[in-house]
XYZ file of N, CA and C in Angstrom:
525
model
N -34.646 33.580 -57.944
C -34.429 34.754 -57.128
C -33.025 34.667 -56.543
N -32.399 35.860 -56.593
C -30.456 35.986 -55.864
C -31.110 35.524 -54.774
N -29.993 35.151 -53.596
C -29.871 34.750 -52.388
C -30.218 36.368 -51.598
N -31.200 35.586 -50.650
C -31.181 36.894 -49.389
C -30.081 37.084 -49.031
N -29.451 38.211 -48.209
C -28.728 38.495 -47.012
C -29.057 37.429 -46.156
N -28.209 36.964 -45.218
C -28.201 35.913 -44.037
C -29.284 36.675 -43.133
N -29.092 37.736 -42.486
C -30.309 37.879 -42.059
C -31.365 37.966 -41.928
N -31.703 38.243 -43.225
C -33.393 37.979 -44.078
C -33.516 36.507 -43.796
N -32.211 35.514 -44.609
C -32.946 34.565 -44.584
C -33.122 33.755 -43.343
N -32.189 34.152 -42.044
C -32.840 33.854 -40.883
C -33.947 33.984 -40.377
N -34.850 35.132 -40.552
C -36.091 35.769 -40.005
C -37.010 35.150 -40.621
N -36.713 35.024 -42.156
C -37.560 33.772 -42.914
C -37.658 32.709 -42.526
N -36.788 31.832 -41.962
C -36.965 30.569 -41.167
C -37.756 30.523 -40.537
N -37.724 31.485 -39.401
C -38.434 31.895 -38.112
C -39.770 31.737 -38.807
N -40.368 32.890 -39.447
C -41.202 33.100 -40.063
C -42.247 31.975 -40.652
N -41.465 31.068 -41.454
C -41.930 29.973 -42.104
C -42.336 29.311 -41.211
N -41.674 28.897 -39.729
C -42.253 28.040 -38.888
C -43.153 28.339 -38.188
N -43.417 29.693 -37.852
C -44.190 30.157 -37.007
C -45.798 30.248 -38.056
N -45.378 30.351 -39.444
C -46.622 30.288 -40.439
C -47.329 28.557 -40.513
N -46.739 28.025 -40.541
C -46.733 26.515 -40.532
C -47.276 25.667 -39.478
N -47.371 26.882 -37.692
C -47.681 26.492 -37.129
C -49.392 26.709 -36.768
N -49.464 27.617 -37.497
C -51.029 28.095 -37.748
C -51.925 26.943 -38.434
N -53.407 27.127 -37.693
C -53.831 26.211 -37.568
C -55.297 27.047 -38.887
N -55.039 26.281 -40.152
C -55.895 26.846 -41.230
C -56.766 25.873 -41.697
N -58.414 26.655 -41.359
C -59.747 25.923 -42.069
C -59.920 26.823 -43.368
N -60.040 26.437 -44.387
C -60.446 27.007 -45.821
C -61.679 26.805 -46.388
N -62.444 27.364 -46.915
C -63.753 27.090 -47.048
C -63.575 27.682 -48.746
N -63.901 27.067 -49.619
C -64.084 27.280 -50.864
C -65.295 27.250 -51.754
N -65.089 27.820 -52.607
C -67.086 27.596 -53.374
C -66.814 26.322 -53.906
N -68.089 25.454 -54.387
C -67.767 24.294 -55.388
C -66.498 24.545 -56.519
N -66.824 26.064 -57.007
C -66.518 25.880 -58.480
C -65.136 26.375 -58.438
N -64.406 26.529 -57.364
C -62.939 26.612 -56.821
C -62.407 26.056 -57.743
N -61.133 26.673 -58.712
C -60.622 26.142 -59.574
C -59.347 27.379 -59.727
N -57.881 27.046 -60.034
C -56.818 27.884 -60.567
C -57.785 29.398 -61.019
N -56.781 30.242 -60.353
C -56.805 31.352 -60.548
C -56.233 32.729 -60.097
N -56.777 34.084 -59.887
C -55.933 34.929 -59.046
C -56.531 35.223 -57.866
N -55.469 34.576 -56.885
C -55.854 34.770 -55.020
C -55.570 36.873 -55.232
N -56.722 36.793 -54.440
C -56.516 38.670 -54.427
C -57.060 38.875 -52.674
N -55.912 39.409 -52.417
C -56.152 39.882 -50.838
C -55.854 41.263 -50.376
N -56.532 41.379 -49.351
C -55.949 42.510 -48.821
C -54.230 42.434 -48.195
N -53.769 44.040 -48.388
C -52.235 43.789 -47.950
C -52.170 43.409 -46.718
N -52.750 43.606 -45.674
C -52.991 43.235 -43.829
C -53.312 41.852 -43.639
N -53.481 41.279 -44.730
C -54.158 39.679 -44.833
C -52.683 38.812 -45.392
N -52.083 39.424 -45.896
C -50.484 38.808 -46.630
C -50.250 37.195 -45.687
N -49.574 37.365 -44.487
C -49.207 36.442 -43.507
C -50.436 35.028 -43.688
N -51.440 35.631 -43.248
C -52.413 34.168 -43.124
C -52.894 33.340 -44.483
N -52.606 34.293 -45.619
C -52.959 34.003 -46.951
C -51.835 33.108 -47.318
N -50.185 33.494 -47.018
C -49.402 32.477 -47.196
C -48.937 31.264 -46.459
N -49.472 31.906 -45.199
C -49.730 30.323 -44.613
C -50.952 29.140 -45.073
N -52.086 29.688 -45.746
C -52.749 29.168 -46.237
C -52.344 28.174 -47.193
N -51.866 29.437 -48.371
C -51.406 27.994 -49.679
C -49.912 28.077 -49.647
N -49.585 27.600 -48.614
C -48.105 26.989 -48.623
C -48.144 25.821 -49.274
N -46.733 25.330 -49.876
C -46.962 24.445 -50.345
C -47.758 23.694 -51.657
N -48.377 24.723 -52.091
C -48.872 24.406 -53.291
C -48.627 25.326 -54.675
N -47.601 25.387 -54.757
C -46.689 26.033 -55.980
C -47.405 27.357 -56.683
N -47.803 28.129 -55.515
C -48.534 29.680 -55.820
C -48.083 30.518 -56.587
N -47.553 31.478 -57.286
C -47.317 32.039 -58.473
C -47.369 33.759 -57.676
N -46.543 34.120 -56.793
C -47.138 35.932 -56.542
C -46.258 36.383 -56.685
N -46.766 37.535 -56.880
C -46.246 38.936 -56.824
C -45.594 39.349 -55.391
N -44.097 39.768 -55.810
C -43.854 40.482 -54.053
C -43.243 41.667 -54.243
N -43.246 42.974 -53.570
C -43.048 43.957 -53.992
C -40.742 44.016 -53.656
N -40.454 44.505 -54.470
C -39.095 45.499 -54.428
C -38.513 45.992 -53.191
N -39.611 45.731 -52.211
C -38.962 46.884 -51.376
C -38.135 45.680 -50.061
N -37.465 46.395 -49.241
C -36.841 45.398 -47.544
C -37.918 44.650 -47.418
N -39.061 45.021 -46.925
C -39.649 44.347 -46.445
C -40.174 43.085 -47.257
N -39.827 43.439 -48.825
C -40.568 42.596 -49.199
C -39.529 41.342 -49.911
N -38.321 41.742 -49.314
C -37.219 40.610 -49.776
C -37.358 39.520 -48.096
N -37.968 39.961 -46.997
C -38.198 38.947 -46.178
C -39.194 38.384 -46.419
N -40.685 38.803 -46.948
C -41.937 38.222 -47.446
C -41.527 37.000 -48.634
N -40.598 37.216 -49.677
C -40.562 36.857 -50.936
C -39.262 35.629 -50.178
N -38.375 35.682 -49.436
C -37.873 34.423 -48.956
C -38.485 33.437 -47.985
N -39.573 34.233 -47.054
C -40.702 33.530 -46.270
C -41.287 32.448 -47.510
N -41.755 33.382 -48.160
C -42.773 32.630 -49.038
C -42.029 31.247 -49.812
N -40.799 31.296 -50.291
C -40.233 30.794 -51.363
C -39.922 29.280 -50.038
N -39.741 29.665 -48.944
C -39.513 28.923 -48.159
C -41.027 27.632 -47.737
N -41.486 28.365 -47.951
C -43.170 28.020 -47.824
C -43.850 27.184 -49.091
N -42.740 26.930 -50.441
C -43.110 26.506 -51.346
C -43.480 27.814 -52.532
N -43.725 28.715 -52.574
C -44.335 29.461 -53.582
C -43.045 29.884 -54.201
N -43.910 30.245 -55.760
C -43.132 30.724 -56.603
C -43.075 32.120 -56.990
N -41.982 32.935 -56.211
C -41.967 34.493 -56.315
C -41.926 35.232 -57.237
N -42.134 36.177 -58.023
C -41.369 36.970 -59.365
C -41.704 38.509 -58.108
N -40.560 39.352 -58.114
C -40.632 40.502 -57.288
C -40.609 41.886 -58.186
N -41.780 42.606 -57.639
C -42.244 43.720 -58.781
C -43.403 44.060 -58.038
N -43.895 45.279 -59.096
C -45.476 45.576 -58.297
C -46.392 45.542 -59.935
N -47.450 45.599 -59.448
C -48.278 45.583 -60.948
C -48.401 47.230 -61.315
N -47.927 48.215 -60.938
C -47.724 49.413 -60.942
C -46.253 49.905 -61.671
N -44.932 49.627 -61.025
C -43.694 49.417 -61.530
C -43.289 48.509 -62.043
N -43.571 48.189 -63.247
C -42.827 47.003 -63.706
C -43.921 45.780 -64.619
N -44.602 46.068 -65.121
C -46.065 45.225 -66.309
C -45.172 44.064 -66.390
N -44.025 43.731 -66.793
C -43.318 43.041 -67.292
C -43.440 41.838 -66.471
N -43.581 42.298 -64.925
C -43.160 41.150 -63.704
C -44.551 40.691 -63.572
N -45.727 41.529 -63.979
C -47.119 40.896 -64.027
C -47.573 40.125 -64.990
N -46.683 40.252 -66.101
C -46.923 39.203 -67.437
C -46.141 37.706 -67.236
N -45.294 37.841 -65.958
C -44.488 36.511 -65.826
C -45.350 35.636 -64.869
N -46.283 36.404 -64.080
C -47.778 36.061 -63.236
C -48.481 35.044 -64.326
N -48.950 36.353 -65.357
C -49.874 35.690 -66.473
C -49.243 33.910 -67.192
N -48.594 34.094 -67.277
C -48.000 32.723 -68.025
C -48.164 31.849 -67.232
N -47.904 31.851 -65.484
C -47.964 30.883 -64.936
C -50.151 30.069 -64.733
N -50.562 31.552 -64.768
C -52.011 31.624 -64.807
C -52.429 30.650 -65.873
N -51.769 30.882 -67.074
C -52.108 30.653 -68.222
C -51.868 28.785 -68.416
N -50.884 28.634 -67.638
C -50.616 27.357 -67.592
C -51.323 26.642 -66.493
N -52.510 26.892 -65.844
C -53.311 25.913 -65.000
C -52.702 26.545 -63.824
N -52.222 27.725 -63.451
C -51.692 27.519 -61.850
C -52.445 28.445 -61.462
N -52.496 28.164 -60.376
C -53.029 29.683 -58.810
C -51.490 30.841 -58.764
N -51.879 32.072 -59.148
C -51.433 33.046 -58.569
C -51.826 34.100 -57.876
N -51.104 35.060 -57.232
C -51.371 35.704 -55.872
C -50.956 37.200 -55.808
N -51.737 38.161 -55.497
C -51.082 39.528 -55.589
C -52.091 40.278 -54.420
N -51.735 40.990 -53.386
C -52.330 42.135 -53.221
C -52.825 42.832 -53.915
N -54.598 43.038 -53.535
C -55.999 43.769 -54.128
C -54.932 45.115 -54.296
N -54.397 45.795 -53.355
C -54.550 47.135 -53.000
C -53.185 47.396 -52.650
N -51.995 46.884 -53.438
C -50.641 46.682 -54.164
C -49.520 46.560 -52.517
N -48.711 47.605 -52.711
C -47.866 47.253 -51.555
C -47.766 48.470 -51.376
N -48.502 49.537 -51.468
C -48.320 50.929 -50.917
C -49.859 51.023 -50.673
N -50.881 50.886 -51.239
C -52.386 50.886 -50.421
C -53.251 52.471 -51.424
N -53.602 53.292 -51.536
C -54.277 53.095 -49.639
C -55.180 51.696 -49.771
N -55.321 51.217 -48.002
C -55.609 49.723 -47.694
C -57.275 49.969 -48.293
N -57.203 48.512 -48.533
C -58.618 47.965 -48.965
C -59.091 48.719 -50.181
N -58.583 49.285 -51.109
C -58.927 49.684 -51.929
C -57.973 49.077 -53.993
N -59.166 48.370 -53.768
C -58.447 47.642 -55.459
C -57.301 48.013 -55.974
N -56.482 48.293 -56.851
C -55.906 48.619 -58.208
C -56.411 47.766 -59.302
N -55.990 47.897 -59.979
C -56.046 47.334 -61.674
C -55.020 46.023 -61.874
N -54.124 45.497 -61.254
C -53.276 44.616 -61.329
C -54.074 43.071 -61.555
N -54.940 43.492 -60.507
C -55.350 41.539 -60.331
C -56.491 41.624 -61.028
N -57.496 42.218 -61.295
C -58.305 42.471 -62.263
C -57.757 42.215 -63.803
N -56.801 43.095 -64.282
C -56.607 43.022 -65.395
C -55.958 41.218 -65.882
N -55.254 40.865 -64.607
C -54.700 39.546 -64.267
C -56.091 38.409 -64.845
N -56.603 38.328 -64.039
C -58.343 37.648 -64.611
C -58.694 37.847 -65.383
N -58.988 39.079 -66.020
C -59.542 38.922 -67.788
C -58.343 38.562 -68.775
N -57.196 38.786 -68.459
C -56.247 38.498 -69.314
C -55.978 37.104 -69.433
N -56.231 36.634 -68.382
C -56.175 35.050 -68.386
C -57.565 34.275 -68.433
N -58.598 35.057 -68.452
C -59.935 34.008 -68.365
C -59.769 33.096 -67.062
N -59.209 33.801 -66.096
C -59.664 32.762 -64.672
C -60.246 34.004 -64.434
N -60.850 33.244 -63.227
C -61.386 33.698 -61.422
C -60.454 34.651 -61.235
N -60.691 35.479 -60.401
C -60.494 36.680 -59.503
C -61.506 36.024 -58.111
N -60.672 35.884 -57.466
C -60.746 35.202 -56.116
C -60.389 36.257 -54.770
N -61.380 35.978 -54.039
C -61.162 36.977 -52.752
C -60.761 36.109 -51.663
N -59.394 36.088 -50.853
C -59.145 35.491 -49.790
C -59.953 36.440 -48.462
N -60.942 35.945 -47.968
C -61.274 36.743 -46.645
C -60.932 35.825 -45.742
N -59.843 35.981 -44.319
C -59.392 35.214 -43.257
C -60.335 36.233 -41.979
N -60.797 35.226 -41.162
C -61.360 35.226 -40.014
C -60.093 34.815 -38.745
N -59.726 35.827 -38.047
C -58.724 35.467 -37.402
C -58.888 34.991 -35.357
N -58.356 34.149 -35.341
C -58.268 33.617 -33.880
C -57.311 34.643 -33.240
N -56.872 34.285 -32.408
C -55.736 35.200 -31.915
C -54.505 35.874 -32.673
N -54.433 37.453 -32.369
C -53.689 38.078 -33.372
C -53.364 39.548 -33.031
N -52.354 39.934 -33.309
C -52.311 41.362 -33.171
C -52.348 42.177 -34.595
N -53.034 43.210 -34.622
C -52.933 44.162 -35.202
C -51.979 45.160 -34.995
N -51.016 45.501 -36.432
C -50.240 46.699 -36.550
C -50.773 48.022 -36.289
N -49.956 48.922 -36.395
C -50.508 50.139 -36.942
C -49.664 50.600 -38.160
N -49.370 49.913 -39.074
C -49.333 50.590 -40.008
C -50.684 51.066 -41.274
N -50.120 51.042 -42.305
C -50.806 51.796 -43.238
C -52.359 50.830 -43.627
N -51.895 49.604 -43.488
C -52.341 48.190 -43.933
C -53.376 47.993 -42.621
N -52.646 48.018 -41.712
C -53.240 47.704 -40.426
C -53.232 45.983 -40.317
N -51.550 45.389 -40.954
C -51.250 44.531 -40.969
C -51.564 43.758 -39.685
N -52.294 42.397 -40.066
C -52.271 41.379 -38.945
C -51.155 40.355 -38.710
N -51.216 39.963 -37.456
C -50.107 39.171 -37.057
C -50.809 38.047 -36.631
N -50.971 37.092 -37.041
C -51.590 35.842 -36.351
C -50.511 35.658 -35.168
N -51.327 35.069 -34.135
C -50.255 34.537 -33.099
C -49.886 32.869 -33.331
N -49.242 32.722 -32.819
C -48.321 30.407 -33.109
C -49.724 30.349 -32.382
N -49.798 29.302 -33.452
C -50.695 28.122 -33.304
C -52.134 28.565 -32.986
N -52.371 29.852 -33.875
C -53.322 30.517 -33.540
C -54.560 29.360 -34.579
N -55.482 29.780 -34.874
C -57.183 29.114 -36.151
C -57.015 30.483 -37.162
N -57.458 30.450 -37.927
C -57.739 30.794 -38.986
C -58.820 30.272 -39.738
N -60.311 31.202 -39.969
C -60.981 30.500 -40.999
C -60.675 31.700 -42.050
N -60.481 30.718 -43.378
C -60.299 31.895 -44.802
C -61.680 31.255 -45.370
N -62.531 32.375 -45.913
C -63.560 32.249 -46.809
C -62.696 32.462 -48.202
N -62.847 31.743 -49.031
C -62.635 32.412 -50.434
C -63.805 32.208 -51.231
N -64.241 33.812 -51.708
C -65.465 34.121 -52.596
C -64.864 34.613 -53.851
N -66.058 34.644 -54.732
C -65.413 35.309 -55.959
C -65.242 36.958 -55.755
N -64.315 37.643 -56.322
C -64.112 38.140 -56.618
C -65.641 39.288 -57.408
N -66.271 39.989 -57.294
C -67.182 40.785 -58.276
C -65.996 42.014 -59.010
N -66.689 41.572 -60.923
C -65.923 42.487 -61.317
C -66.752 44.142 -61.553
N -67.660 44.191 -60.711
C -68.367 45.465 -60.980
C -67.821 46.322 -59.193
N -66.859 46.044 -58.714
C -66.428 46.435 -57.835
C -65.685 48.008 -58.150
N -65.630 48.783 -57.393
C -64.641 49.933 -57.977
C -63.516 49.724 -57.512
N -62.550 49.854 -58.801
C -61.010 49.413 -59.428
C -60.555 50.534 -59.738
């Protein structure tokens, strides 16, 4: 990935530490194994504080906001490719390869424009194309503010708990 602007990658610093300082319980099924983390977009923050550090594979969208997410993250250990599974198949097939090779990758259920909580076809098609899991990050949050945007993005507060359930994924869900 080019270099942020200095100011992105300041806020990313910030960012990274304040993610790092969160305090994360994970609860997994037995049969937890490589695959695609699928979250809601309002869930983004606690999901990458989650698997920091363990060479994650996501999707980050094109847009401002998402050149501070995609240097947060990269800062955090993960491995970015920036695109949406909507604009750009190409940047979701560079997902697949990493899938394909034993790794965990990561995309918003319900892309980077929404509407929230409602699937697309990206991470779905991601799982059958690769024969993994389709994985649901659900985070239970301690202290936090809620946005008002579209997402109804959460903000964990420093040094807030976090419990994440991760369940499977059902593919008879409407997509």
């Amino acid at each position: 990935m080019k270099s942020a602007p200095l100011k992105v990658r300041i806020a990313a610093k910030i960012a990274e530490l304040w993610l790092r300082s969160l305090r994360i319980k994970l609860h997994t099924p037995r049969n937890f194994k490589p695959g695609v983390l699928g979250l809601w977009h309002q869930d983004v923050l606690a999901s990458v504080a989650a698997f920091r550090d363990r060479n994650v594979h996501i999707l980050v969208s094109e847009s401002g906001d998402g050149a501070f997410l995609a240097q947060t993250a990269e800062n955090l250990g993960f491995r970015v490719t920036r695109g949406s599974d909507t604009h750009g198949s190409s940047n979701v097939r560079h997902i697949l390869k990493s899938l394909l090779q034993g790794k965990f990758a990561g995309m918003a259920l319900d892309g980077p424009r929404g509407p929230a909580k409602r699937a697309k076809p990206g991470s779905l098609w991601l799982s059958q194309s690769s024969s993994r899991p389709l994985w649901h990050i659900l985070p239970r949050y301690g202290a936090h503010i809620r946005l008002k945007t579209w997402d109804k993005m959460v903000l964990p507060l420093p040094l807030s708990s976090i419990d994440i359930k991760i369940k499977y994924f059902c593919e008879d869900k409407k997509i």
